[in-house]
Amino acid sequence: MTETHACSKCGGSNLRWTTLRRHVPVDVFQCKTCGHAEIEEDWYAPLIPLTPGNCVNCGDRREMDVCRNCGLNREEDLEVHDELRQMVAPTHNLLNAARAASRIGRRLIALKLATAAAYINEEDQKDRARALRIWLLAAIGEGKYALEDARAWVEQEPDPAALAWASLGQQQKHNGFTGAAADAFHRALKKDPSQQMIRAERAKLLMGMHREGQAAEDACIVLESDNEKAADAALTVAAELCDKFEASLRDDEVARLIERAGPHVERSGTLLAHRARLAALEGDAIAAKRDLKKAKKLEASLPIYKRVEQLIKPQRSSWWKW
């Protein structure tokens, strides 16, 4: 079914796949003009944690090689998922077909394909497939099952991969378990210190937990890396840290953070303003004015600007003109 298919109700051509959560998740080919559901596909959703030996189609246990819930045997189970793959992307493997299905909005079928890819470890991609499966569970509104599957993943593995810990941390974060999420991200980073997006996410969590010292260190490591996307996230943390350090009279920490942020300072109005403030405190009005001007081009109004301006042009406390 293509996007140029005409709606049978209004005749419009703006039809898209989306996954809706009713009593069960459903992939719907829906008209975005009138809301009419042209096609609905309610495949079995494999929600429960992925368990070796269980049915891939629905996740339940097999008895005598036959699923006690959906009735498929092992061979039929794999055939069903291969047919789904051919429906979506016949030239792709299961994992890439799952990605293709997700991109066009068919996230229920994507979940099934990712589950099958993780189950059979096609092309040694089970970790990526399972991470996608967990993300898809959350994306279709099954956050509880996403968290359960992520937790089961790290419990099942004798030495969980960084991706497993990162997936668990992400779901714990979404479900409000901030401390546990920060710990899971820490474990992921111990496995793979190069994952700067995870480190930036951990820095945000640490800020919310009032662990500014650790948050600052993680943010600085990210800013010293060459990951631009992660640096954008870390800049938000760095800006908040500078405000907090100023309020607690820790300009030494502000200076250290700005120094480690390097060229990224030029992309943050708050960091530029703090650099201007430090320059003004040192009596360098020219540098302070320059950075304040740059900051205002990025962000027209911030509370810190008034404080910087007062330092650059201090009010006279006496009518004497010394």
mmCIF file of N, CA and C in Angstrom, residues 27-149:
data_model
loop_
_atom_site.group_PDB
_atom_site.id
_atom_site.type_symbol
_atom_site.label_atom_id
_atom_site.label_comp_id
_atom_site.label_asym_id
_atom_site.label_seq_id
_atom_site.Cartn_x
_atom_site.Cartn_y
_atom_site.Cartn_z
ATOM 1 N N ASP A 27 -1.565 -1.648 13.660
ATOM 2 C CA ASP A 27 -1.031 -0.826 12.571
ATOM 3 C C ASP A 27 -2.202 -0.385 11.702
ATOM 4 N N VAL A 28 -2.312 0.925 11.480
ATOM 5 C CA VAL A 28 -3.449 1.471 10.747
ATOM 6 C C VAL A 28 -2.959 2.305 9.579
ATOM 7 N N PHE A 29 -3.507 2.019 8.392
ATOM 8 C CA PHE A 29 -3.255 2.851 7.216
ATOM 9 C C PHE A 29 -4.378 3.865 7.187
ATOM 10 N N GLN A 30 -4.078 5.095 7.598
ATOM 11 C CA GLN A 30 -5.095 6.072 7.936
ATOM 12 C C GLN A 30 -5.009 7.317 7.065
ATOM 13 N N CYS A 31 -6.164 7.855 6.730
ATOM 14 C CA CYS A 31 -6.226 9.113 5.997
ATOM 15 C C CYS A 31 -5.986 10.256 6.964
ATOM 16 N N LYS A 32 -4.982 11.061 6.699
ATOM 17 C CA LYS A 32 -4.663 12.172 7.579
ATOM 18 C C LYS A 32 -5.578 13.371 7.352
ATOM 19 N N THR A 33 -6.381 13.308 6.289
ATOM 20 C CA THR A 33 -7.313 14.402 6.008
ATOM 21 C C THR A 33 -8.613 14.235 6.785
ATOM 22 N N CYS A 34 -9.215 13.039 6.706
ATOM 23 C CA CYS A 34 -10.510 12.823 7.356
ATOM 24 C C CYS A 34 -10.435 11.861 8.538
ATOM 25 N N GLY A 35 -9.290 11.204 8.723
ATOM 26 C CA GLY A 35 -9.135 10.284 9.855
ATOM 27 C C GLY A 35 -9.640 8.882 9.610
ATOM 28 N N HIS A 36 -10.123 8.604 8.410
ATOM 29 C CA HIS A 36 -10.658 7.271 8.113
ATOM 30 C C HIS A 36 -9.540 6.232 8.109
ATOM 31 N N ALA A 37 -9.808 5.083 8.745
ATOM 32 C CA ALA A 37 -8.859 3.970 8.762
ATOM 33 C C ALA A 37 -9.126 3.080 7.553
ATOM 34 N N GLU A 38 -8.227 3.140 6.589
ATOM 35 C CA GLU A 38 -8.396 2.371 5.355
ATOM 36 C C GLU A 38 -8.093 0.896 5.590
ATOM 37 N N ILE A 39 -7.036 0.619 6.331
ATOM 38 C CA ILE A 39 -6.628 -0.758 6.630
ATOM 39 C C ILE A 39 -6.211 -0.835 8.088
ATOM 40 N N GLU A 40 -6.545 -1.938 8.763
ATOM 41 C CA GLU A 40 -6.087 -2.184 10.124
ATOM 42 C C GLU A 40 -5.468 -3.571 10.199
ATOM 43 N N GLU A 41 -4.288 -3.656 10.799
ATOM 44 C CA GLU A 41 -3.584 -4.925 10.945
ATOM 45 C C GLU A 41 -3.285 -5.147 12.426
ATOM 46 N N ASP A 42 -3.926 -6.162 12.994
ATOM 47 C CA ASP A 42 -3.735 -6.422 14.419
ATOM 48 C C ASP A 42 -2.975 -7.735 14.623
ATOM 49 N N TRP A 43 -1.720 -7.726 14.214
ATOM 50 C CA TRP A 43 -0.874 -8.884 14.416
ATOM 51 C C TRP A 43 -0.685 -9.151 15.919
ATOM 52 N N TYR A 44 -0.376 -10.412 16.237
ATOM 53 C CA TYR A 44 0.011 -10.711 17.614
ATOM 54 C C TYR A 44 1.190 -9.809 17.995
ATOM 55 N N ALA A 45 1.074 -9.151 19.125
ATOM 56 C CA ALA A 45 2.170 -8.294 19.603
ATOM 57 C C ALA A 45 2.988 -9.066 20.644
ATOM 58 N N PRO A 46 4.254 -9.343 20.355
ATOM 59 C CA PRO A 46 5.098 -10.067 21.316
ATOM 60 C C PRO A 46 5.577 -9.127 22.422
ATOM 61 N N LEU A 47 4.739 -8.949 23.436
ATOM 62 C CA LEU A 47 5.000 -7.946 24.455
ATOM 63 C C LEU A 47 5.884 -8.437 25.598
ATOM 64 N N ILE A 48 5.682 -9.674 26.022
ATOM 65 C CA ILE A 48 6.397 -10.145 27.206
ATOM 66 C C ILE A 48 7.883 -10.299 26.900
ATOM 67 N N PRO A 49 8.734 -10.227 27.933
ATOM 68 C CA PRO A 49 10.187 -10.280 27.703
ATOM 69 C C PRO A 49 10.617 -11.451 26.836
ATOM 70 N N LEU A 50 11.538 -11.174 25.936
ATOM 71 C CA LEU A 50 12.050 -12.189 25.021
ATOM 72 C C LEU A 50 12.767 -13.274 25.822
ATOM 73 N N THR A 51 12.313 -14.516 25.653
ATOM 74 C CA THR A 51 12.867 -15.645 26.399
ATOM 75 C C THR A 51 13.257 -16.744 25.427
ATOM 76 N N PRO A 52 14.493 -17.230 25.505
ATOM 77 C CA PRO A 52 14.921 -18.314 24.596
ATOM 78 C C PRO A 52 13.968 -19.504 24.679
ATOM 79 N N GLY A 53 13.583 -20.000 23.513
ATOM 80 C CA GLY A 53 12.693 -21.150 23.452
ATOM 81 C C GLY A 53 11.227 -20.810 23.356
ATOM 82 N N ASN A 54 10.870 -19.579 23.723
ATOM 83 C CA ASN A 54 9.467 -19.179 23.636
ATOM 84 C C ASN A 54 9.074 -18.862 22.201
ATOM 85 N N CYS A 55 7.767 -18.755 21.982
ATOM 86 C CA CYS A 55 7.228 -18.412 20.670
ATOM 87 C C CYS A 55 7.639 -16.994 20.286
ATOM 88 N N VAL A 56 8.117 -16.837 19.073
ATOM 89 C CA VAL A 56 8.501 -15.511 18.588
ATOM 90 C C VAL A 56 7.259 -14.704 18.215
ATOM 91 N N ASN A 57 6.233 -15.385 17.758
ATOM 92 C CA ASN A 57 5.033 -14.726 17.268
ATOM 93 C C ASN A 57 4.281 -13.980 18.361
ATOM 94 N N CYS A 58 4.113 -14.634 19.524
ATOM 95 C CA CYS A 58 3.344 -14.001 20.598
ATOM 96 C C CYS A 58 4.086 -13.935 21.917
ATOM 97 N N GLY A 59 5.207 -14.667 22.034
ATOM 98 C CA GLY A 59 6.015 -14.614 23.245
ATOM 99 C C GLY A 59 5.686 -15.655 24.292
ATOM 100 N N ASP A 60 4.623 -16.424 24.085
ATOM 101 C CA ASP A 60 4.227 -17.419 25.088
ATOM 102 C C ASP A 60 5.110 -18.665 24.997
ATOM 103 N N ARG A 61 4.923 -19.578 25.950
ATOM 104 C CA ARG A 61 5.733 -20.795 25.992
ATOM 105 C C ARG A 61 5.264 -21.819 24.980
ATOM 106 N N ARG A 62 6.237 -22.620 24.542
ATOM 107 C CA ARG A 62 5.917 -23.747 23.670
ATOM 108 C C ARG A 62 5.809 -25.020 24.496
ATOM 109 N N GLU A 63 4.874 -25.846 24.124
ATOM 110 C CA GLU A 63 4.731 -27.164 24.732
ATOM 111 C C GLU A 63 4.711 -28.187 23.615
ATOM 112 N N MET A 64 5.678 -29.095 23.665
ATOM 113 C CA MET A 64 5.831 -30.091 22.587
ATOM 114 C C MET A 64 6.025 -29.398 21.246
ATOM 115 N N ASP A 65 6.819 -28.331 21.256
ATOM 116 C CA ASP A 65 7.184 -27.556 20.073
ATOM 117 C C ASP A 65 6.035 -26.732 19.497
ATOM 118 N N VAL A 66 4.923 -26.641 20.201
ATOM 119 C CA VAL A 66 3.775 -25.863 19.726
ATOM 120 C C VAL A 66 3.433 -24.807 20.771
ATOM 121 N N CYS A 67 3.236 -23.558 20.312
ATOM 122 C CA CYS A 67 2.900 -22.476 21.233
ATOM 123 C C CYS A 67 1.535 -22.729 21.850
ATOM 124 N N ARG A 68 1.467 -22.643 23.152
ATOM 125 C CA ARG A 68 0.196 -22.909 23.839
ATOM 126 C C ARG A 68 -0.812 -21.773 23.660
ATOM 127 N N ASN A 69 -0.360 -20.621 23.123
ATOM 128 C CA ASN A 69 -1.258 -19.487 22.926
ATOM 129 C C ASN A 69 -1.717 -19.356 21.474
ATOM 130 N N CYS A 70 -0.768 -19.184 20.546
ATOM 131 C CA CYS A 70 -1.157 -18.945 19.149
ATOM 132 C C CYS A 70 -1.172 -20.218 18.308
ATOM 133 N N GLY A 71 -0.603 -21.310 18.817
ATOM 134 C CA GLY A 71 -0.683 -22.595 18.124
ATOM 135 C C GLY A 71 0.355 -22.836 17.054
ATOM 136 N N LEU A 72 1.302 -21.908 16.868
ATOM 137 C CA LEU A 72 2.321 -22.106 15.841
ATOM 138 C C LEU A 72 3.451 -22.982 16.369
ATOM 139 N N ASN A 73 3.949 -23.882 15.500
ATOM 140 C CA ASN A 73 5.158 -24.600 15.884
ATOM 141 C C ASN A 73 6.373 -23.763 15.477
ATOM 142 N N ARG A 74 7.555 -24.252 15.801
ATOM 143 C CA ARG A 74 8.767 -23.471 15.575
ATOM 144 C C ARG A 74 8.949 -23.111 14.096
ATOM 145 N N GLU A 75 8.729 -24.076 13.226
ATOM 146 C CA GLU A 75 8.920 -23.835 11.787
ATOM 147 C C GLU A 75 7.907 -22.835 11.258
ATOM 148 N N GLU A 76 6.658 -22.988 11.657
ATOM 149 C CA GLU A 76 5.613 -22.063 11.217
ATOM 150 C C GLU A 76 5.877 -20.651 11.739
ATOM 151 N N ASP A 77 6.387 -20.587 12.952
ATOM 152 C CA ASP A 77 6.716 -19.309 13.572
ATOM 153 C C ASP A 77 7.706 -18.529 12.705
ATOM 154 N N LEU A 78 8.786 -19.178 12.310
ATOM 155 C CA LEU A 78 9.809 -18.518 11.497
ATOM 156 C C LEU A 78 9.274 -18.191 10.100
ATOM 157 N N GLU A 79 8.412 -19.053 9.565
ATOM 158 C CA GLU A 79 7.821 -18.799 8.242
ATOM 159 C C GLU A 79 6.962 -17.527 8.268
ATOM 160 N N VAL A 80 6.187 -17.363 9.334
ATOM 161 C CA VAL A 80 5.336 -16.174 9.463
ATOM 162 C C VAL A 80 6.174 -14.900 9.412
ATOM 163 N N HIS A 81 7.289 -14.910 10.123
ATOM 164 C CA HIS A 81 8.111 -13.700 10.176
ATOM 165 C C HIS A 81 8.857 -13.461 8.870
ATOM 166 N N ASP A 82 9.198 -14.525 8.168
ATOM 167 C CA ASP A 82 9.810 -14.337 6.861
ATOM 168 C C ASP A 82 8.794 -13.760 5.882
ATOM 169 N N GLU A 83 7.544 -14.172 6.004
ATOM 170 C CA GLU A 83 6.492 -13.608 5.147
ATOM 171 C C GLU A 83 6.281 -12.124 5.455
ATOM 172 N N LEU A 84 6.344 -11.764 6.729
ATOM 173 C CA LEU A 84 6.216 -10.354 7.103
ATOM 174 C C LEU A 84 7.377 -9.544 6.530
ATOM 175 N N ARG A 85 8.567 -10.125 6.585
ATOM 176 C CA ARG A 85 9.745 -9.452 6.009
ATOM 177 C C ARG A 85 9.538 -9.192 4.525
ATOM 178 N N GLN A 86 9.046 -10.183 3.816
ATOM 179 C CA GLN A 86 8.835 -10.028 2.374
ATOM 180 C C GLN A 86 7.745 -8.996 2.071
ATOM 181 N N MET A 87 6.761 -8.879 2.959
ATOM 182 C CA MET A 87 5.712 -7.865 2.775
ATOM 183 C C MET A 87 6.285 -6.453 2.836
ATOM 184 N N VAL A 88 7.244 -6.262 3.735
ATOM 185 C CA VAL A 88 7.761 -4.915 3.987
ATOM 186 C C VAL A 88 8.967 -4.583 3.123
ATOM 187 N N ALA A 89 9.963 -5.482 3.131
ATOM 188 C CA ALA A 89 11.227 -5.214 2.430
ATOM 189 C C ALA A 89 11.857 -6.545 2.027
ATOM 190 N N PRO A 90 11.443 -7.110 0.907
ATOM 191 C CA PRO A 90 11.880 -8.464 0.518
ATOM 192 C C PRO A 90 13.371 -8.608 0.292
ATOM 193 N N THR A 91 14.079 -7.517 0.043
ATOM 194 C CA THR A 91 15.527 -7.623 -0.188
ATOM 195 C C THR A 91 16.339 -7.425 1.092
ATOM 196 N N HIS A 92 15.671 -7.143 2.207
ATOM 197 C CA HIS A 92 16.354 -6.879 3.471
ATOM 198 C C HIS A 92 16.345 -8.100 4.372
ATOM 199 N N ASN A 93 17.255 -8.103 5.345
ATOM 200 C CA ASN A 93 17.157 -9.116 6.397
ATOM 201 C C ASN A 93 16.107 -8.659 7.406
ATOM 202 N N LEU A 94 15.896 -9.445 8.451
ATOM 203 C CA LEU A 94 14.825 -9.145 9.398
ATOM 204 C C LEU A 94 15.028 -7.806 10.101
ATOM 205 N N LEU A 95 16.249 -7.540 10.542
ATOM 206 C CA LEU A 95 16.506 -6.297 11.271
ATOM 207 C C LEU A 95 16.302 -5.076 10.382
ATOM 208 N N ASN A 96 16.843 -5.104 9.179
ATOM 209 C CA ASN A 96 16.689 -3.952 8.285
ATOM 210 C C ASN A 96 15.245 -3.790 7.819
ATOM 211 N N ALA A 97 14.529 -4.909 7.712
ATOM 212 C CA ALA A 97 13.100 -4.826 7.381
ATOM 213 C C ALA A 97 12.338 -4.177 8.535
ATOM 214 N N ALA A 98 12.738 -4.504 9.759
ATOM 215 C CA ALA A 98 12.112 -3.880 10.931
ATOM 216 C C ALA A 98 12.340 -2.373 10.911
ATOM 217 N N ARG A 99 13.566 -1.960 10.592
ATOM 218 C CA ARG A 99 13.863 -0.531 10.523
ATOM 219 C C ARG A 99 13.034 0.145 9.435
ATOM 220 N N ALA A 100 12.909 -0.535 8.290
ATOM 221 C CA ALA A 100 12.129 0.029 7.181
ATOM 222 C C ALA A 100 10.661 0.172 7.571
ATOM 223 N N ALA A 101 10.129 -0.836 8.252
ATOM 224 C CA ALA A 101 8.733 -0.783 8.689
ATOM 225 C C ALA A 101 8.515 0.347 9.690
ATOM 226 N N SER A 102 9.464 0.513 10.601
ATOM 227 C CA SER A 102 9.341 1.580 11.598
ATOM 228 C C SER A 102 9.360 2.950 10.937
ATOM 229 N N ARG A 103 10.222 3.128 9.940
ATOM 230 C CA ARG A 103 10.327 4.429 9.263
ATOM 231 C C ARG A 103 9.023 4.856 8.605
ATOM 232 N N ILE A 104 8.239 3.898 8.122
ATOM 233 C CA ILE A 104 6.985 4.260 7.453
ATOM 234 C C ILE A 104 5.791 4.204 8.400
ATOM 235 N N GLY A 105 6.056 3.982 9.701
ATOM 236 C CA GLY A 105 4.979 4.031 10.682
ATOM 237 C C GLY A 105 4.350 2.701 11.044
ATOM 238 N N ARG A 106 4.816 1.598 10.450
ATOM 239 C CA ARG A 106 4.232 0.269 10.756
ATOM 240 C C ARG A 106 5.016 -0.356 11.918
ATOM 241 N N ARG A 107 4.844 0.212 13.081
ATOM 242 C CA ARG A 107 5.704 -0.166 14.196
ATOM 243 C C ARG A 107 5.321 -1.483 14.847
ATOM 244 N N LEU A 108 4.097 -1.920 14.679
ATOM 245 C CA LEU A 108 3.729 -3.236 15.202
ATOM 246 C C LEU A 108 4.432 -4.332 14.413
ATOM 247 N N ILE A 109 4.384 -4.239 13.104
ATOM 248 C CA ILE A 109 5.083 -5.232 12.279
ATOM 249 C C ILE A 109 6.599 -5.091 12.459
ATOM 250 N N ALA A 110 7.063 -3.868 12.679
ATOM 251 C CA ALA A 110 8.488 -3.659 12.955
ATOM 252 C C ALA A 110 8.888 -4.375 14.244
ATOM 253 N N LEU A 111 8.028 -4.301 15.259
ATOM 254 C CA LEU A 111 8.287 -4.987 16.520
ATOM 255 C C LEU A 111 8.420 -6.488 16.312
ATOM 256 N N LYS A 112 7.543 -7.039 15.494
ATOM 257 C CA LYS A 112 7.595 -8.481 15.244
ATOM 258 C C LYS A 112 8.883 -8.868 14.513
ATOM 259 N N LEU A 113 9.273 -8.072 13.551
ATOM 260 C CA LEU A 113 10.489 -8.371 12.789
ATOM 261 C C LEU A 113 11.741 -8.210 13.654
ATOM 262 N N ALA A 114 11.773 -7.185 14.479
ATOM 263 C CA ALA A 114 12.913 -6.990 15.371
ATOM 264 C C ALA A 114 13.005 -8.119 16.391
ATOM 265 N N THR A 115 11.868 -8.571 16.871
ATOM 266 C CA THR A 115 11.827 -9.690 17.810
ATOM 267 C C THR A 115 12.403 -10.946 17.175
ATOM 268 N N ALA A 116 11.995 -11.221 15.930
ATOM 269 C CA ALA A 116 12.502 -12.401 15.226
ATOM 270 C C ALA A 116 13.995 -12.286 14.980
ATOM 271 N N ALA A 117 14.456 -11.092 14.612
ATOM 272 C CA ALA A 117 15.888 -10.884 14.359
ATOM 273 C C ALA A 117 16.698 -11.121 15.622
ATOM 274 N N ALA A 118 16.191 -10.651 16.766
ATOM 275 C CA ALA A 118 16.890 -10.861 18.035
ATOM 276 C C ALA A 118 16.866 -12.333 18.429
ATOM 277 N N TYR A 119 15.759 -12.995 18.164
ATOM 278 C CA TYR A 119 15.588 -14.394 18.575
ATOM 279 C C TYR A 119 16.549 -15.320 17.845
ATOM 280 N N ILE A 120 16.661 -15.137 16.519
ATOM 281 C CA ILE A 120 17.505 -16.068 15.746
ATOM 282 C C ILE A 120 18.933 -15.544 15.599
ATOM 283 N N ASN A 121 19.205 -14.323 16.088
ATOM 284 C CA ASN A 121 20.544 -13.720 15.993
ATOM 285 C C ASN A 121 21.032 -13.706 14.546
ATOM 286 N N GLU A 122 20.162 -13.231 13.678
ATOM 287 C CA GLU A 122 20.485 -13.177 12.258
ATOM 288 C C GLU A 122 21.684 -12.257 12.023
ATOM 289 N N GLU A 123 22.696 -12.777 11.314
ATOM 290 C CA GLU A 123 23.911 -12.040 10.979
ATOM 291 C C GLU A 123 24.588 -11.447 12.224
ATOM 292 N N ASP A 124 24.447 -12.146 13.350
ATOM 293 C CA ASP A 124 25.083 -11.754 14.602
ATOM 294 C C ASP A 124 24.678 -10.335 15.023
ATOM 295 N N GLN A 125 23.398 -10.009 14.829
ATOM 296 C CA GLN A 125 22.901 -8.660 15.138
ATOM 297 C C GLN A 125 21.851 -8.674 16.251
ATOM 298 N N LYS A 126 21.917 -9.669 17.127
ATOM 299 C CA LYS A 126 20.849 -9.799 18.129
ATOM 300 C C LYS A 126 20.801 -8.608 19.085
ATOM 301 N N ASP A 127 21.959 -8.030 19.437
ATOM 302 C CA ASP A 127 21.940 -6.903 20.365
ATOM 303 C C ASP A 127 21.253 -5.691 19.756
ATOM 304 N N ARG A 128 21.580 -5.370 18.523
ATOM 305 C CA ARG A 128 20.930 -4.238 17.857
ATOM 306 C C ARG A 128 19.439 -4.504 17.684
ATOM 307 N N ALA A 129 19.112 -5.747 17.349
ATOM 308 C CA ALA A 129 17.704 -6.095 17.148
ATOM 309 C C ALA A 129 16.929 -5.986 18.450
ATOM 310 N N ARG A 130 17.544 -6.438 19.545
ATOM 311 C CA ARG A 130 16.824 -6.380 20.821
ATOM 312 C C ARG A 130 16.676 -4.941 21.290
ATOM 313 N N ALA A 131 17.696 -4.140 21.081
ATOM 314 C CA ALA A 131 17.587 -2.720 21.448
ATOM 315 C C ALA A 131 16.467 -2.056 20.654
ATOM 316 N N LEU A 132 16.360 -2.371 19.372
ATOM 317 C CA LEU A 132 15.277 -1.824 18.554
ATOM 318 C C LEU A 132 13.927 -2.333 19.042
ATOM 319 N N ARG A 133 13.866 -3.601 19.395
ATOM 320 C CA ARG A 133 12.613 -4.187 19.907
ATOM 321 C C ARG A 133 12.148 -3.428 21.154
ATOM 322 N N ILE A 134 13.051 -3.168 22.069
ATOM 323 C CA ILE A 134 12.697 -2.458 23.308
ATOM 324 C C ILE A 134 12.236 -1.039 22.989
ATOM 325 N N TRP A 135 12.955 -0.361 22.091
ATOM 326 C CA TRP A 135 12.556 0.995 21.695
ATOM 327 C C TRP A 135 11.161 0.988 21.071
ATOM 328 N N LEU A 136 10.881 -0.020 20.241
ATOM 329 C CA LEU A 136 9.573 -0.101 19.582
ATOM 330 C C LEU A 136 8.456 -0.376 20.588
ATOM 331 N N LEU A 137 8.718 -1.200 21.584
ATOM 332 C CA LEU A 137 7.717 -1.434 22.626
ATOM 333 C C LEU A 137 7.318 -0.109 23.280
ATOM 334 N N ALA A 138 8.321 0.704 23.591
ATOM 335 C CA ALA A 138 8.030 2.011 24.193
ATOM 336 C C ALA A 138 7.308 2.914 23.199
ATOM 337 N N ALA A 139 7.710 2.850 21.930
ATOM 338 C CA ALA A 139 7.140 3.735 20.907
ATOM 339 C C ALA A 139 5.664 3.464 20.656
ATOM 340 N N ILE A 140 5.217 2.215 20.852
ATOM 341 C CA ILE A 140 3.801 1.894 20.624
ATOM 342 C C ILE A 140 2.989 2.011 21.915
ATOM 343 N N GLY A 141 3.604 2.565 22.956
ATOM 344 C CA GLY A 141 2.871 2.813 24.187
ATOM 345 C C GLY A 141 2.947 1.718 25.223
ATOM 346 N N GLU A 142 3.834 0.751 25.008
ATOM 347 C CA GLU A 142 3.970 -0.357 25.960
ATOM 348 C C GLU A 142 5.226 -0.166 26.813
ATOM 349 N N GLY A 143 5.263 0.965 27.525
ATOM 350 C CA GLY A 143 6.437 1.294 28.327
ATOM 351 C C GLY A 143 6.738 0.279 29.414
ATOM 352 N N LYS A 144 5.701 -0.290 30.014
ATOM 353 C CA LYS A 144 5.891 -1.285 31.068
ATOM 354 C C LYS A 144 6.622 -2.510 30.523
ATOM 355 N N TYR A 145 6.203 -2.971 29.358
ATOM 356 C CA TYR A 145 6.844 -4.148 28.760
ATOM 357 C C TYR A 145 8.244 -3.821 28.256
ATOM 358 N N ALA A 146 8.440 -2.591 27.783
ATOM 359 C CA ALA A 146 9.779 -2.179 27.337
ATOM 360 C C ALA A 146 10.759 -2.245 28.504
ATOM 361 N N LEU A 147 10.343 -1.754 29.667
ATOM 362 C CA LEU A 147 11.199 -1.794 30.857
ATOM 363 C C LEU A 147 11.441 -3.235 31.293
ATOM 364 N N GLU A 148 10.409 -4.060 31.281
ATOM 365 C CA GLU A 148 10.557 -5.457 31.676
ATOM 366 C C GLU A 148 11.515 -6.194 30.755
ATOM 367 N N ASP A 149 11.417 -5.933 29.456
ATOM 368 C CA ASP A 149 12.295 -6.626 28.504
ATOM 369 C C ASP A 149 13.737 -6.153 28.650
#
